Tab-separated table of C-alpha atoms and ligand atoms in Angstrom:
chain	number	residue	atom	x	y	z
A	1	MET	CA	-6.726	28.383	2.107
A	2	GLY	CA	-8.132	27.463	5.469
A	3	LYS	CA	-11.822	27.654	6.318
A	4	LYS	CA	-12.918	28.605	9.780
A	5	ILE	CA	-15.177	26.059	11.453
A	6	THR	CA	-15.254	27.486	14.981
A	7	ASP	CA	-13.216	30.175	16.736
A	8	LYS	CA	-10.599	27.531	17.482
A	9	VAL	CA	-10.827	25.091	14.584
A	10	THR	CA	-9.878	25.725	10.960
A	11	TRP	CA	-10.202	23.273	8.072
A	12	VAL	CA	-6.844	23.099	6.290
A	13	GLY	CA	-7.465	20.138	3.963
A	14	LYS	CA	-7.669	19.679	0.214
A	15	VAL	CA	-10.785	19.358	-1.961
A	16	ASP	CA	-9.962	17.011	-4.842
A	17	TRP	CA	-12.503	17.824	-7.539
A	18	GLU	CA	-10.790	15.696	-10.175
A	19	LEU	CA	-10.445	12.406	-8.318
A	20	THR	CA	-12.219	9.623	-10.214
A	21	TYR	CA	-10.671	6.541	-8.605
A	22	PHE	CA	-9.464	5.732	-5.104
A	23	HIS	CA	-7.620	2.744	-3.639
A	24	GLY	CA	-6.001	2.335	-7.053
A	25	HIS	CA	-8.990	1.557	-9.269
A	26	GLU	CA	-10.929	-0.331	-6.608
A	27	TYR	CA	-13.303	2.519	-5.789
A	28	SER	CA	-14.857	5.014	-8.213
A	29	THR	CA	-15.166	8.586	-6.988
A	30	PHE	CA	-17.229	10.263	-9.666
A	31	LYS	CA	-18.068	13.147	-7.332
A	32	GLY	CA	-14.443	13.754	-6.338
A	33	SER	CA	-13.364	13.686	-2.707
A	34	SER	CA	-11.610	15.714	-0.061
A	35	TYR	CA	-8.842	15.034	2.439
A	36	ASN	CA	-9.895	16.933	5.514
A	37	SER	CA	-7.252	18.193	7.889
A	38	TYR	CA	-7.944	20.434	10.851
A	39	LEU	CA	-5.894	22.973	12.756
A	40	ILE	CA	-6.883	23.647	16.367
A	41	ARG	CA	-5.592	26.828	17.988
A	42	ASP	CA	-6.067	26.851	21.746
A	43	GLU	CA	-3.226	27.469	24.220
A	44	LYS	CA	-1.589	24.691	22.236
A	45	THR	CA	-1.712	24.315	18.462
A	46	VAL	CA	-2.751	20.928	17.123
A	47	LEU	CA	-2.922	19.542	13.603
A	48	ILE	CA	-5.341	16.672	12.985
A	49	ASP	CA	-4.382	14.516	9.981
A	50	THR	CA	-2.879	15.699	6.694
A	51	VAL	CA	-3.730	15.072	3.029
A	52	TRP	CA	-2.874	12.657	0.210
A	53	LEU	CA	0.691	12.625	-1.073
A	54	PRO	CA	0.171	14.434	-4.444
A	55	TYR	CA	-0.947	17.505	-2.504
A	56	ASP	CA	1.764	17.459	0.178
A	57	LYS	CA	3.588	20.637	-0.889
A	58	GLU	CA	0.362	22.547	-1.498
A	59	PHE	CA	-0.831	21.445	1.929
A	60	VAL	CA	2.321	22.499	3.775
A	61	ASN	CA	2.463	25.832	1.924
A	62	ASN	CA	-1.159	26.563	2.811
A	63	LEU	CA	-0.535	25.530	6.397
A	64	LYS	CA	2.316	28.037	6.596
A	65	ARG	CA	-0.167	30.774	5.701
A	66	GLU	CA	-2.278	29.728	8.680
A	67	THR	CA	0.463	29.328	11.268
A	68	ASP	CA	4.182	29.280	11.805
A	69	LEU	CA	4.799	25.520	11.563
A	70	LYS	CA	7.026	25.725	14.622
A	71	GLN	CA	3.953	26.767	16.594
A	72	ILE	CA	2.399	23.324	16.041
A	73	ASP	CA	2.724	21.525	19.374
A	74	TYR	CA	1.086	18.230	18.466
A	75	ILE	CA	0.132	16.293	15.354
A	76	ILE	CA	-2.734	13.834	15.700
A	77	CYS	CA	-2.713	11.020	13.164
A	78	ASN	CA	-6.123	9.403	13.451
A	79	HIS	CA	-5.330	6.997	10.616
A	80	SER	CA	-2.134	6.180	8.762
A	81	GLU	CA	-3.499	5.398	5.293
A	82	VAL	CA	-1.728	7.585	2.727
A	83	ASP	CA	-4.734	9.737	1.906
A	84	HIS	CA	-4.383	11.183	5.431
A	85	SER	CA	-0.705	10.726	6.214
A	86	GLY	CA	0.679	11.468	2.750
A	87	ALA	CA	1.879	14.974	3.601
A	88	LEU	CA	3.564	13.948	6.861
A	89	GLU	CA	7.020	13.538	5.314
A	90	GLU	CA	6.918	17.004	3.774
A	91	LEU	CA	5.672	18.468	7.062
A	92	MET	CA	8.084	16.565	9.305
A	93	ARG	CA	11.023	17.816	7.252
A	94	GLU	CA	10.174	21.238	8.697
A	95	ILE	CA	9.243	20.203	12.236
A	96	PRO	CA	10.989	16.836	12.759
A	97	ASP	CA	10.617	16.676	16.547
A	98	THR	CA	6.917	17.454	16.806
A	99	PRO	CA	5.124	14.596	18.578
A	100	ILE	CA	2.741	12.512	16.489
A	101	TYR	CA	-0.151	11.096	18.530
A	102	CYS	CA	-1.533	7.860	17.130
A	103	THR	CA	-2.467	4.332	18.173
A	104	ALA	CA	0.214	1.663	18.619
A	105	ASN	CA	-0.898	0.150	15.309
A	106	GLY	CA	-0.748	3.608	13.771
A	107	ALA	CA	2.907	4.020	14.778
A	108	LYS	CA	3.757	0.626	13.261
A	109	ILE	CA	1.980	1.409	10.017
A	110	LEU	CA	3.489	4.897	9.725
A	111	LYS	CA	6.960	3.392	10.248
A	112	GLY	CA	6.132	0.779	7.608
A	113	HIS	CA	5.145	3.484	5.148
A	114	TYR	CA	7.700	6.231	5.729
A	115	HIS	CA	10.576	4.402	7.466
A	116	LYS	CA	11.203	7.343	9.772
A	117	ASP	CA	11.743	7.309	13.506
A	118	TRP	CA	9.457	10.226	14.250
A	119	ASN	CA	8.454	11.172	17.789
A	120	PHE	CA	5.459	8.853	18.104
A	121	VAL	CA	3.272	9.086	21.196
A	122	THR	CA	0.936	6.115	21.268
A	123	VAL	CA	-2.505	6.504	22.832
A	124	LYS	CA	-5.417	4.302	23.845
A	125	THR	CA	-9.129	4.880	24.315
A	126	GLY	CA	-9.700	7.342	27.144
A	127	ASP	CA	-6.243	8.955	27.001
A	128	THR	CA	-6.472	12.726	26.973
A	129	LEU	CA	-4.408	15.706	25.943
A	130	ASP	CA	-4.970	19.127	27.525
A	131	ILE	CA	-4.548	21.866	24.961
A	132	GLY	CA	-5.804	24.854	26.985
A	133	SER	CA	-9.478	25.496	27.500
A	134	SER	CA	-10.227	22.365	25.486
A	135	LYS	CA	-9.232	18.779	26.015
A	136	LEU	CA	-8.718	16.091	23.394
A	137	THR	CA	-9.857	12.549	24.187
A	138	PHE	CA	-8.722	9.662	22.009
A	139	ILE	CA	-11.014	6.795	21.037
A	140	GLU	CA	-9.492	3.791	19.310
A	141	ALA	CA	-11.664	2.526	16.466
A	142	PRO	CA	-9.899	-0.577	15.139
A	143	MET	CA	-11.266	-1.876	11.824
A	144	LEU	CA	-13.202	1.290	11.132
A	145	HIS	CA	-11.677	0.629	8.725
A	146	TRP	CA	-7.995	-0.183	9.414
A	147	PRO	CA	-6.445	-1.699	12.564
A	148	ASP	CA	-4.944	1.687	13.471
A	149	SER	CA	-8.035	3.862	13.030
A	150	MET	CA	-9.021	6.159	15.884
A	151	MET	CA	-11.222	9.160	16.559
A	152	THR	CA	-10.430	12.270	18.566
A	153	TYR	CA	-13.012	14.175	20.586
A	154	MET	CA	-12.520	17.847	21.391
A	155	SER	CA	-14.349	19.203	24.441
A	156	GLY	CA	-15.594	22.776	24.506
A	157	ASP	CA	-16.430	22.863	20.795
A	158	ASN	CA	-17.771	19.310	21.223
A	159	ILE	CA	-16.348	18.050	17.951
A	160	LEU	CA	-15.784	14.406	17.065
A	161	PHE	CA	-12.951	14.111	14.566
A	162	SER	CA	-14.064	10.761	13.209
A	163	ASN	CA	-11.603	10.274	10.340
A	164	ASP	CA	-12.974	7.870	7.669
A	165	ALA	CA	-16.074	6.915	9.663
A	166	PHE	CA	-19.147	8.916	8.576
A	167	GLY	CA	-17.216	10.221	5.541
A	168	GLN	CA	-17.961	10.156	1.839
A	169	HIS	CA	-15.955	10.593	-1.328
A	170	TYR	CA	-17.624	13.853	-2.192
A	171	ALA	CA	-16.023	17.134	-3.197
A	172	THR	CA	-17.787	20.195	-1.871
A	173	GLU	CA	-16.712	23.797	-1.563
A	174	SER	CA	-19.260	24.643	1.093
A	175	LEU	CA	-17.973	22.057	3.578
A	176	PHE	CA	-21.047	21.650	5.802
A	177	ASN	CA	-23.745	19.017	5.259
A	178	ASP	CA	-26.621	21.495	5.257
A	179	ARG	CA	-25.046	23.363	2.358
A	180	ALA	CA	-24.348	20.295	0.229
A	181	ASP	CA	-26.676	18.727	-2.347
A	182	ASN	CA	-28.210	16.206	0.051
A	183	CYS	CA	-29.255	13.708	-2.643
A	184	GLU	CA	-25.660	13.510	-3.844
A	185	LEU	CA	-24.354	13.520	-0.292
A	186	PHE	CA	-26.393	10.534	0.881
A	187	ASP	CA	-25.761	8.650	-2.379
A	188	GLN	CA	-22.045	9.020	-1.738
A	189	ALA	CA	-22.363	8.243	1.986
A	190	ILE	CA	-24.154	4.924	1.371
A	191	LYS	CA	-21.764	4.042	-1.481
A	192	TYR	CA	-18.841	4.648	0.900
A	193	TYR	CA	-20.406	2.492	3.591
A	194	ALA	CA	-21.367	-0.309	1.176
A	195	ASN	CA	-17.984	-0.512	-0.503
A	196	ILE	CA	-15.655	0.163	2.417
A	197	LEU	CA	-17.332	-0.517	5.741
A	198	THR	CA	-19.673	-3.451	5.063
A	199	PRO	CA	-17.177	-6.138	6.194
A	200	PHE	CA	-16.719	-4.261	9.479
A	201	SER	CA	-20.372	-3.695	10.336
A	202	ARG	CA	-20.141	-5.547	13.669
A	203	PHE	CA	-17.292	-3.219	14.710
A	204	VAL	CA	-19.309	-0.198	13.547
A	205	THR	CA	-22.256	-1.083	15.775
A	206	LYS	CA	-20.071	-1.791	18.816
A	207	LYS	CA	-18.016	1.363	18.399
A	208	ILE	CA	-21.041	3.605	18.006
A	209	GLU	CA	-22.635	2.052	21.089
A	210	GLU	CA	-19.395	2.596	23.014
A	211	VAL	CA	-19.082	6.238	21.926
A	212	LEU	CA	-22.748	6.895	22.743
A	213	SER	CA	-22.200	5.386	26.209
A	214	PHE	CA	-19.676	8.160	26.960
A	215	ASN	CA	-22.586	10.651	26.781
A	216	LEU	CA	-20.406	13.239	25.108
A	217	PRO	CA	-22.232	16.176	23.562
A	218	VAL	CA	-21.497	16.244	19.823
A	219	ASN	CA	-22.047	19.554	18.036
A	220	MET	CA	-20.205	18.488	14.900
A	221	ILE	CA	-18.652	15.429	13.314
A	222	CYS	CA	-15.565	16.415	11.375
A	223	THR	CA	-14.804	13.543	9.007
A	224	SER	CA	-11.698	13.084	6.909
A	225	HIS	CA	-13.598	12.920	3.591
A	226	GLY	CA	-16.508	14.986	2.337
A	227	VAL	CA	-18.781	17.125	4.468
A	228	ILE	CA	-18.644	18.154	8.094
A	229	TRP	CA	-21.844	16.995	9.791
A	230	LYS	CA	-22.920	20.206	11.484
A	231	ASP	CA	-26.680	20.205	10.984
A	232	ASN	CA	-28.091	17.362	13.102
A	233	PRO	CA	-24.897	15.282	13.174
A	234	VAL	CA	-26.813	12.441	14.826
A	235	GLN	CA	-28.478	11.737	11.472
A	236	ILE	CA	-25.354	10.083	10.045
A	237	ILE	CA	-24.821	8.081	13.255
A	238	GLU	CA	-28.393	6.802	12.938
A	239	LYS	CA	-27.772	5.919	9.289
A	240	TYR	CA	-24.627	3.999	10.240
A	241	LEU	CA	-26.524	2.017	12.867
A	242	GLU	CA	-29.137	1.175	10.225
A	243	TRP	CA	-26.557	0.263	7.562
A	244	ALA	CA	-24.506	-1.819	9.982
A	245	ASP	CA	-27.557	-3.902	10.903
A	246	ASP	CA	-27.450	-6.200	7.827
A	247	TYR	CA	-29.118	-3.469	5.820
A	248	ARG	CA	-31.697	-4.334	3.180
A	249	GLU	CA	-34.499	-2.502	1.461
A	250	ASN	CA	-37.508	-3.979	-0.294
A	251	ARG	CA	-35.421	-4.146	-3.450
A	252	ILE	CA	-34.286	-6.872	-5.827
A	253	THR	CA	-31.424	-6.308	-8.220
A	254	VAL	CA	-30.976	-8.387	-11.357
A	255	ILE	CA	-27.340	-8.301	-12.456
A	256	TYR	CA	-26.139	-9.929	-15.641
A	257	ASP	CA	-23.621	-9.948	-18.428
A	258	THR	CA	-24.469	-10.989	-21.950
A	259	MET	CA	-22.651	-11.937	-25.175
A	260	TRP	CA	-25.442	-12.110	-27.781
A	261	GLU	CA	-28.392	-10.786	-25.748
A	262	SER	CA	-29.801	-14.109	-24.513
A	263	THR	CA	-28.824	-13.573	-20.871
A	264	ARG	CA	-30.119	-9.991	-21.154
A	265	LYS	CA	-33.493	-11.347	-22.358
A	266	MET	CA	-33.507	-13.739	-19.407
A	267	ALA	CA	-32.821	-10.863	-16.981
A	268	GLU	CA	-35.589	-8.700	-18.397
A	269	ALA	CA	-38.141	-11.518	-18.365
A	270	MET	CA	-37.354	-12.385	-14.762
A	271	ALA	CA	-37.593	-8.708	-13.720
A	272	LYS	CA	-41.063	-8.668	-15.291
A	273	GLY	CA	-42.014	-11.729	-13.265
A	274	ILE	CA	-40.734	-10.194	-10.014
A	275	SER	CA	-42.603	-6.919	-10.362
A	276	GLY	CA	-45.756	-8.770	-11.453
A	277	ALA	CA	-45.656	-10.895	-8.314
A	278	ASP	CA	-44.789	-8.096	-5.901
A	279	PRO	CA	-45.746	-4.564	-6.966
A	280	SER	CA	-44.234	-3.177	-3.741
A	281	VAL	CA	-40.701	-4.261	-4.580
A	282	THR	CA	-38.181	-2.023	-6.358
A	283	VAL	CA	-36.571	-3.964	-9.198
A	284	LYS	CA	-33.396	-2.857	-10.891
A	285	VAL	CA	-31.752	-4.535	-13.906
A	286	ILE	CA	-28.044	-3.936	-14.429
A	287	ASN	CA	-25.599	-5.032	-17.110
A	288	ALA	CA	-22.459	-5.563	-15.033
A	289	SER	CA	-20.130	-4.917	-17.946
A	290	LYS	CA	-21.630	-1.474	-18.564
A	291	GLU	CA	-22.264	-0.072	-15.086
A	292	ASP	CA	-19.735	1.013	-12.498
A	293	LYS	CA	-18.801	-1.869	-10.186
A	294	ASN	CA	-18.996	0.190	-6.984
A	295	ASP	CA	-22.451	1.487	-7.892
A	296	ILE	CA	-23.535	-2.129	-8.454
A	297	ILE	CA	-22.118	-3.020	-5.030
A	298	THR	CA	-24.220	-0.201	-3.553
A	299	ASP	CA	-27.308	-1.653	-5.241
A	300	ILE	CA	-26.502	-5.090	-3.828
A	301	PHE	CA	-26.047	-3.531	-0.375
A	302	ARG	CA	-29.526	-2.007	-0.660
A	303	SER	CA	-31.176	-5.203	-1.929
A	304	LYS	CA	-32.818	-8.002	0.006
A	305	ALA	CA	-32.015	-10.355	-2.858
A	306	ILE	CA	-30.158	-10.506	-6.131
A	307	LEU	CA	-30.380	-12.524	-9.309
A	308	VAL	CA	-27.019	-12.966	-10.984
A	309	GLY	CA	-26.636	-14.107	-14.574
A	310	SER	CA	-23.789	-14.935	-16.879
A	311	PRO	CA	-23.521	-16.796	-20.140
A	312	THR	CA	-21.087	-19.704	-20.108
A	313	ILE	CA	-17.799	-18.633	-21.677
A	314	ASN	CA	-14.908	-21.101	-21.955
A	315	ASN	CA	-16.582	-23.282	-19.304
A	316	ASN	CA	-16.617	-20.259	-17.009
A	317	LEU	CA	-18.253	-16.933	-16.169
A	318	SER	CA	-17.894	-13.624	-17.974
A	319	HIS	CA	-15.124	-11.457	-16.551
A	320	ALA	CA	-17.546	-8.712	-15.455
A	321	ILE	CA	-19.606	-11.132	-13.361
A	322	GLY	CA	-16.563	-13.103	-12.158
A	323	GLY	CA	-14.788	-9.914	-11.022
A	324	LEU	CA	-17.892	-8.515	-9.393
A	325	LEU	CA	-18.454	-11.698	-7.388
A	326	GLU	CA	-14.869	-11.552	-6.125
A	327	MET	CA	-15.624	-8.086	-4.721
A	328	VAL	CA	-18.937	-9.273	-3.310
A	329	LYS	CA	-17.259	-12.161	-1.495
A	330	GLY	CA	-14.776	-9.824	0.195
A	331	LEU	CA	-17.528	-7.527	1.431
A	332	LYS	CA	-19.187	-10.331	3.426
A	333	PHE	CA	-22.787	-9.268	2.929
A	334	LYS	CA	-25.204	-10.796	5.404
A	335	ASN	CA	-28.905	-11.645	5.365
A	336	LYS	CA	-29.277	-11.579	1.584
A	337	LYS	CA	-30.787	-14.125	-0.787
A	338	ALA	CA	-29.899	-14.945	-4.358
A	339	ALA	CA	-30.433	-17.111	-7.401
A	340	ALA	CA	-28.430	-17.650	-10.576
A	341	PHE	CA	-29.240	-17.712	-14.265
A	342	GLY	CA	-27.452	-17.885	-17.574
A	343	SER	CA	-27.739	-18.758	-21.244
A	344	TYR	CA	-25.625	-21.406	-22.899
A	345	GLY	CA	-25.052	-23.224	-26.158
A	346	TRP	CA	-22.735	-26.119	-25.310
A	347	SER	CA	-21.475	-26.999	-21.875
A	348	GLY	CA	-23.475	-24.499	-19.765
A	349	GLU	CA	-21.621	-24.473	-16.454
A	350	SER	CA	-22.296	-20.831	-15.572
A	351	VAL	CA	-25.280	-21.415	-13.286
A	352	LYS	CA	-23.489	-24.135	-11.318
A	353	LEU	CA	-20.461	-21.847	-10.935
A	354	LEU	CA	-22.638	-18.895	-9.944
A	355	ASN	CA	-24.359	-21.023	-7.307
A	356	GLU	CA	-20.977	-21.973	-5.836
A	357	ARG	CA	-19.739	-18.376	-5.860
A	358	LEU	CA	-22.908	-16.944	-4.360
A	359	ARG	CA	-23.000	-19.585	-1.638
A	360	SER	CA	-19.365	-18.998	-0.723
A	361	ALA	CA	-20.056	-15.246	-0.606
A	362	GLY	CA	-22.654	-15.886	2.116
A	363	PHE	CA	-25.859	-15.596	0.087
A	364	GLU	CA	-28.758	-17.949	0.765
A	365	LEU	CA	-29.782	-19.559	-2.518
A	366	VAL	CA	-33.531	-19.505	-3.043
A	367	ASN	CA	-33.401	-22.249	-5.690
A	368	ASP	CA	-31.036	-24.068	-8.061
A	369	GLY	CA	-31.144	-21.320	-10.698
A	370	ILE	CA	-32.253	-21.418	-14.319
A	371	ARG	CA	-30.528	-21.941	-17.663
A	372	SER	CA	-31.718	-21.107	-21.182
A	373	LEU	CA	-30.358	-22.894	-24.254
A	374	TRP	CA	-29.421	-20.565	-27.124
A	375	VAL	CA	-32.017	-17.777	-27.569
A	376	PRO	CA	-35.203	-17.696	-25.444
A	377	ASP	CA	-38.417	-17.960	-27.496
A	378	GLU	CA	-41.889	-17.018	-26.275
A	379	ASP	CA	-42.366	-20.232	-24.304
A	380	GLU	CA	-38.974	-19.823	-22.695
A	381	GLU	CA	-39.770	-16.209	-21.891
A	382	GLU	CA	-42.912	-17.382	-20.099
A	383	ARG	CA	-40.816	-19.882	-18.099
A	384	LEU	CA	-38.426	-17.074	-17.129
A	385	ILE	CA	-41.249	-14.742	-16.094
A	386	ASN	CA	-42.580	-17.548	-13.902
A	387	PHE	CA	-39.100	-18.044	-12.433
A	388	GLY	CA	-38.982	-14.347	-11.511
A	389	ARG	CA	-42.482	-14.582	-10.029
A	390	ASP	CA	-41.580	-17.624	-7.919
A	391	PHE	CA	-38.381	-15.936	-6.778
A	392	ALA	CA	-40.328	-12.872	-5.583
A	393	GLU	CA	-42.949	-15.071	-3.918
A	394	ALA	CA	-40.270	-17.021	-2.055
A	395	LEU	CA	-38.985	-13.767	-0.541
A	396	LYS	CA	-42.335	-12.664	0.853
B	1	LIG	FE1	-9.462	7.783	4.027
B	1	LIG	FE2	-8.720	4.759	5.271
B	1	LIG	O1	-8.370	6.369	4.465
């Protein structure tokens, strides 16, 4: 059922309480998600975005309870990824001639997905659509986070329909940010930014500056996932500007994998050394094979530096650390430092390999790393504590 947002705008999306993974298994969504779609009823009736494919029939049936589908004058497709366009086919079967407003890239991608010659109307930044007492203005937002992404601004109600930007994978019945659990909300918002938007931070900054330069009043930001920012919507814009600016907190994360506990002992000793040297720093120790990969990425995003450890296995790294570093490389973190560590018995290549991987992922190496042969004893533990201390000192 729809939920009224203003006299003219109704939320007609889907809250997905059960979603645990997104983008295949690339992104964990332990707090569910939502696919937000909006129906505007002015002199013209406009639908903004749809929902993910598994909910296409439910979506269209619910939409029919809100309006006669034939009354829909325009469909706005802010972004063609299937979580927002998935119900288009089901909808267009009923209203095949309704114009779909999207960017030129959006039209290409929608054709590539659905292979239909729908009535696409391509728009650019600054193009407008009069819908009665309100006007829609389109703002292209390429690489936030796909080449086709755009936002739509509605005058009168002063709503920015931002699509993925400012969203979170967070299921909530109450819809508005001031009614959500704000600890959960911001945890999910930063996780979303860290895991999805980090590589596009330069575009984020430029786009926000451009939108702010329009001096448009913004009463609400209606995202395509999670809450609607109604209470002080500027707060999430400010957070995005902060996160896009090579974000780092006074935090060091020690990430490791271990076979027979030696690399774990190394990690714990080094964490001791770090906190001894710098009581102001937050230190977190994570076993990469036991913690969720996207939560680890969020910790890396928040850290000024990381220590990464793996035992040597078959002249290589453990799969948990190897896989994690592949993700880290793709996210193109900036302004972060690192060092490597690992236990070994025979060949002991892990630290050399970690150094190569960290360097190619854009991290500045603080030193050459440290290796421990077999199981650390008390003397070795002292050496590792000192390594952690020196690492923390080098970051001051
Ligand atoms: Fe929520 Fe890029 O799709």
